[in-house]
mmCIF file of C-alpha atoms in Angstrom:
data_model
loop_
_atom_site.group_PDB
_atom_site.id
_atom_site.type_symbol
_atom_site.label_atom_id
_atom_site.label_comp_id
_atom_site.label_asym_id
_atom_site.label_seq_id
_atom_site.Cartn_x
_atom_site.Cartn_y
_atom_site.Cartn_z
ATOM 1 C CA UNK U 247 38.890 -21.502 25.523
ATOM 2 C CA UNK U 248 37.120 -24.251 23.945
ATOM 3 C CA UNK U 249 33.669 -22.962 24.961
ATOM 4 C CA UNK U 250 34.439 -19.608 23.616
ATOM 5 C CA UNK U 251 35.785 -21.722 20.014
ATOM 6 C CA UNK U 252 32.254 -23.781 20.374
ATOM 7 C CA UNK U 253 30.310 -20.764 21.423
ATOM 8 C CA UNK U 254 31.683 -18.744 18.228
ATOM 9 C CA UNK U 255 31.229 -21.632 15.962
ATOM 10 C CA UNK U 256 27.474 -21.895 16.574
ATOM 11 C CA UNK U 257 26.858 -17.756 16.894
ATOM 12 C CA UNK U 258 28.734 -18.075 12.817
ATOM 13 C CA UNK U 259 26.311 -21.112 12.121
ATOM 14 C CA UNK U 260 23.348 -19.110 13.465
ATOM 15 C CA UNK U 261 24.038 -16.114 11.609
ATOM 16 C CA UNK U 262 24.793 -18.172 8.159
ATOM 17 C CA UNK U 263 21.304 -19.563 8.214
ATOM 18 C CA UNK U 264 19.277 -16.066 8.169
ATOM 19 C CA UNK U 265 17.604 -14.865 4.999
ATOM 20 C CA UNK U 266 16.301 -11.785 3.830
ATOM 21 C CA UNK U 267 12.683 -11.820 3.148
ATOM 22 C CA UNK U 268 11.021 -9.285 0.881
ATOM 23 C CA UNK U 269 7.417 -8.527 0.792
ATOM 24 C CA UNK U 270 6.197 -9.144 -2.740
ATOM 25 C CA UNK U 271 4.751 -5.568 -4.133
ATOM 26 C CA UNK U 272 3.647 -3.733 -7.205
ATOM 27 C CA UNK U 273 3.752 0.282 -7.200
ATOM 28 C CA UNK U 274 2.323 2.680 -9.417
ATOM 29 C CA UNK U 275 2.596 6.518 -9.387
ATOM 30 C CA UNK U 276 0.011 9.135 -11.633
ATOM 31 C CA UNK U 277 0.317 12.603 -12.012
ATOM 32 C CA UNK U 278 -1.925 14.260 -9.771
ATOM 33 C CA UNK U 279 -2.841 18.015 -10.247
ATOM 34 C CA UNK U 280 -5.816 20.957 -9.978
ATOM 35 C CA UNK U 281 -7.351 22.381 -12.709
ATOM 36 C CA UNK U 282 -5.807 25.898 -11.912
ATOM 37 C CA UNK U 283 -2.012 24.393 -11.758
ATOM 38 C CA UNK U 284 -3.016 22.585 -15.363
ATOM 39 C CA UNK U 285 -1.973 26.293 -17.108
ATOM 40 C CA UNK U 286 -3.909 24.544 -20.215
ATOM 41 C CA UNK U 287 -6.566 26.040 -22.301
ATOM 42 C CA UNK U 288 -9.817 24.227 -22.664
ATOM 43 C CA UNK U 289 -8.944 22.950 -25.994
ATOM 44 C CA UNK U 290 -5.545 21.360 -24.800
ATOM 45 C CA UNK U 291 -7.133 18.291 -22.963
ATOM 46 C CA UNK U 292 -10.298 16.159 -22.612
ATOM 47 C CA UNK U 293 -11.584 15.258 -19.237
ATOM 48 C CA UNK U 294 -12.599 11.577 -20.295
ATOM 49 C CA UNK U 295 -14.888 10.978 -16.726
ATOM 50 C CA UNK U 296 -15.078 10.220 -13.242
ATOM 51 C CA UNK U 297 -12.822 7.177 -12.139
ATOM 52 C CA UNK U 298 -13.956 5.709 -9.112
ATOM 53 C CA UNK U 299 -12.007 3.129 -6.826
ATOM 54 C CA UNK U 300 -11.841 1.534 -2.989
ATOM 55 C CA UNK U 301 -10.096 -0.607 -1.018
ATOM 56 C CA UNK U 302 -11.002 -2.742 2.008
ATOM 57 C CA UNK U 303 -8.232 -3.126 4.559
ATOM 58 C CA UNK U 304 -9.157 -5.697 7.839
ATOM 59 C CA UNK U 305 -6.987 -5.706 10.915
ATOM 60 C CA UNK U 306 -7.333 -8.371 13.351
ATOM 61 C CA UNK U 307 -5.461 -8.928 16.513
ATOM 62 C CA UNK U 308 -5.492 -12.345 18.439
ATOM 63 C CA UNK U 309 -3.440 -13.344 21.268
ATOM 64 C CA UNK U 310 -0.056 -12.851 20.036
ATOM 65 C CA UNK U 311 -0.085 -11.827 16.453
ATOM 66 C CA UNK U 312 -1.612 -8.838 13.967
ATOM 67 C CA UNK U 313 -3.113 -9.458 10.718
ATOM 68 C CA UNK U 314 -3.672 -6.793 8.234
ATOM 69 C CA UNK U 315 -5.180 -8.229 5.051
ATOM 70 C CA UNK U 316 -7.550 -6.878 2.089
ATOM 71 C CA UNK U 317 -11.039 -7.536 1.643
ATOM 72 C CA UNK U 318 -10.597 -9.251 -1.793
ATOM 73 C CA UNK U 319 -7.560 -11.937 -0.048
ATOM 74 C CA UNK U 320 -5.374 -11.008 -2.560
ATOM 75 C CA UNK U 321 -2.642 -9.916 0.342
ATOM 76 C CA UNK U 322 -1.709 -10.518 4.022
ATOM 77 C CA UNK U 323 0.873 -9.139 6.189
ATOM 78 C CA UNK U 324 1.157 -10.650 9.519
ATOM 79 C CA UNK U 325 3.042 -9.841 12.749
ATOM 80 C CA UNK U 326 4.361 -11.877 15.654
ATOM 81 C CA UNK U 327 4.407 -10.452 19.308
ATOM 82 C CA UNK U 328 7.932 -10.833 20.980
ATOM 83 C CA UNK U 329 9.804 -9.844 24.355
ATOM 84 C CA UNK U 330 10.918 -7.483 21.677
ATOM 85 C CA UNK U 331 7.852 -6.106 20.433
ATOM 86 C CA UNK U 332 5.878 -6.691 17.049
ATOM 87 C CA UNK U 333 7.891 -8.506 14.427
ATOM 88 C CA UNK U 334 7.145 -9.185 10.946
ATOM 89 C CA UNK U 335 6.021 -12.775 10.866
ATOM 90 C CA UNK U 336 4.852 -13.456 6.765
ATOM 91 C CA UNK U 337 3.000 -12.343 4.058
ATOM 92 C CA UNK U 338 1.341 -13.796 1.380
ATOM 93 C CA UNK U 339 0.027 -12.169 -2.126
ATOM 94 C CA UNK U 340 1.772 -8.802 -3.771
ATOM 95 C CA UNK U 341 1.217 -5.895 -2.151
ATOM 96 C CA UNK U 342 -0.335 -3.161 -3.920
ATOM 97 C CA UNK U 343 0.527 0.574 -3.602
ATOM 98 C CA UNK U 344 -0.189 3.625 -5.341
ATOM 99 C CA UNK U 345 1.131 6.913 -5.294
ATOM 100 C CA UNK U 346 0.052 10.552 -6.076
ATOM 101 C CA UNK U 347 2.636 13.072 -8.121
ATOM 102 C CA UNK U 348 4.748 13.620 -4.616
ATOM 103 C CA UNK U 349 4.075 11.343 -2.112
ATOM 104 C CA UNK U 350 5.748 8.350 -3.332
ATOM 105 C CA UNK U 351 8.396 7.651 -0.423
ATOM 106 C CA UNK U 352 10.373 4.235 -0.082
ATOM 107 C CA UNK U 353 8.580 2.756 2.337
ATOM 108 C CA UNK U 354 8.652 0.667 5.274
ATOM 109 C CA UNK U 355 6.516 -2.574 3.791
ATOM 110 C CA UNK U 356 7.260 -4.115 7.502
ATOM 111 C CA UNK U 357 5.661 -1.457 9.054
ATOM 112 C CA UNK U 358 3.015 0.089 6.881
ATOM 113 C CA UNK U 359 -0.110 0.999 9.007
ATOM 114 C CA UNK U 360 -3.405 -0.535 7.507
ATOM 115 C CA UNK U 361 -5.334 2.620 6.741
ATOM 116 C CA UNK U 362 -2.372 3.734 4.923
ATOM 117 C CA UNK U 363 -2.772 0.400 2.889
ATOM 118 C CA UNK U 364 -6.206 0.890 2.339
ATOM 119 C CA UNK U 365 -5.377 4.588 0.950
ATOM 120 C CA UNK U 366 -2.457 2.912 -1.390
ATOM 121 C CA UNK U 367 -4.380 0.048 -2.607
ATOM 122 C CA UNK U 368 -7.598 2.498 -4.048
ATOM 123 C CA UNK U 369 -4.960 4.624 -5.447
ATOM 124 C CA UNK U 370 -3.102 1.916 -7.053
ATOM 125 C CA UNK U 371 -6.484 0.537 -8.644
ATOM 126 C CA UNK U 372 -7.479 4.177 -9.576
ATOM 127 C CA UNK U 373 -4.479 4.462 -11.230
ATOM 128 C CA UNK U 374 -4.981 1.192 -13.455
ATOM 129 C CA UNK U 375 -8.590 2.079 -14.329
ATOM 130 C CA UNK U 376 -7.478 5.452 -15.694
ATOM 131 C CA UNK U 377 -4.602 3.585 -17.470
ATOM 132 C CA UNK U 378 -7.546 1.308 -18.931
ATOM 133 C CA UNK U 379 -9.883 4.417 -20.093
ATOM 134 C CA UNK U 380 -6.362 6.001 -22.072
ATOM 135 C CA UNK U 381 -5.768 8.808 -19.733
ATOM 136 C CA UNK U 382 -2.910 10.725 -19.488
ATOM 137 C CA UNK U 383 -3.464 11.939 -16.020
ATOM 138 C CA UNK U 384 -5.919 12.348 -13.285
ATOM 139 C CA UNK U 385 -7.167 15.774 -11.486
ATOM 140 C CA UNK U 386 -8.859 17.352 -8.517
ATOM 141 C CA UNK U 387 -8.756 13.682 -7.132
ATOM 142 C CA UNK U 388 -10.878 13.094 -3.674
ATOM 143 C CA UNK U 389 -9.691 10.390 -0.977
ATOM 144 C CA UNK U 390 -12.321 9.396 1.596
ATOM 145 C CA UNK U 391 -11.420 6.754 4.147
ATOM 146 C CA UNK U 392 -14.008 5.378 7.079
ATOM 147 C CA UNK U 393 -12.663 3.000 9.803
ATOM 148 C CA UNK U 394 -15.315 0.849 11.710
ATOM 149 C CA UNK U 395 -15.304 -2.032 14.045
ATOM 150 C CA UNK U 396 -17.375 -5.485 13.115
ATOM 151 C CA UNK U 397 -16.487 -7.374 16.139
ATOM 152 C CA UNK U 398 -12.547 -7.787 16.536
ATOM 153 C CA UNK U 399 -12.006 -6.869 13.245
ATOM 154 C CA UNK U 400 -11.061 -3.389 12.472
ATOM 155 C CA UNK U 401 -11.946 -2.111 8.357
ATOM 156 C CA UNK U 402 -10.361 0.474 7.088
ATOM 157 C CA UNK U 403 -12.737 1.309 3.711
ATOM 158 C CA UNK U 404 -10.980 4.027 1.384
ATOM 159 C CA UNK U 405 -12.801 5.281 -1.780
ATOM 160 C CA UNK U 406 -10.449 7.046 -4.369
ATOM 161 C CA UNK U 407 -12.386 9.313 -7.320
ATOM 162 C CA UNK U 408 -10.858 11.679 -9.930
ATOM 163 C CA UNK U 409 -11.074 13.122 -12.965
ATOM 164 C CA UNK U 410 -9.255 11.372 -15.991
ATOM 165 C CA UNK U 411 -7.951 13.417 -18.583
ATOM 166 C CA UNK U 412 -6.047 12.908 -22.289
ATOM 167 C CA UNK U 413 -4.187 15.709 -23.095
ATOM 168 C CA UNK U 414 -4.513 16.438 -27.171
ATOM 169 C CA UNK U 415 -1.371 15.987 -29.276
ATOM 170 C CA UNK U 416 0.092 17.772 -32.523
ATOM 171 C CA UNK U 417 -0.716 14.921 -34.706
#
């Protein structure tokens, strides 16, 4: 009985200790649309330019842990390898993500798959350059992402472009 009282005591004390850790992040979202779903006459909206962005993703795997981090160091993500599998080890910086009209979903930040980081982080920093120009909106926007291996490391490039427009008010 008194192994079971000791054994319970240190499982509570165990338990008590544990924190929650959240990944720092910053998310924006832009309405994203064709020209044809716009249902705007010519006259109704500028299209201010071309808005260009990327985002360098790096994954590197040694022994027992992942690293997934951006080219520009301003966030890392890192995993441990257990008898349990790959667990979330730290992180460092805020991570940046992006979204499209629709495709913002509430994410797994513990589990998010580098290219899918790369293609978050160009749309986040498209989304603050079109902020920048004044835009209302972007359209017809184009996501390219290349993956290549420079030794162990693994870079996932993604290059966001779009169209930024203003749409005219009644003033």
């Amino acid at each position: 009985m008194k192994k079971i009282v000791i054994l319970l005591f240190v499982a509570v004390a165990a338990t008590s200790c544990a924190s929650v850790t959240i990944i720092p992040k910053a998310v924006n979202t832009v309405n994203s649309v064709s020209l044809s779903e716009l249902n705007l006459d010519r006259e109704d909206y500028d299209v201010l330019n071309t808005a260009t962005s990327e985002a360098t993703i790096i994954y590197r795997e040694k022994r027992r842990q992942i690293e997934i981090f951006d080219a520009g160091n301003e966030f890392s993500i890192s995993y441990q390898k257990t008898r349990f599998g790959w667990l979330f080890n730290e992180s460092t910086g805020i991570m940046r993500l992006g979204f499209l009209t629709n495709d913002y979903e509430d994410y797994n930040v513990f589990a998010i798959q580098p290219e899918e980081l790369a293609r978050r982080l160009a749309i986040y920093r498209l989304i603050n350059v079109s902020k920048l120009n004044g835009a209302d909106g972007i359209i017809e926007p184009v996501i390219s992402t290349n993956i290549e291996q420079q030794g162990k490391d693994i870079i996932f490039k993604t290059t966001v472009s779009a169209k930024m427009i203003k749409l005219h008010t009644n003033e």
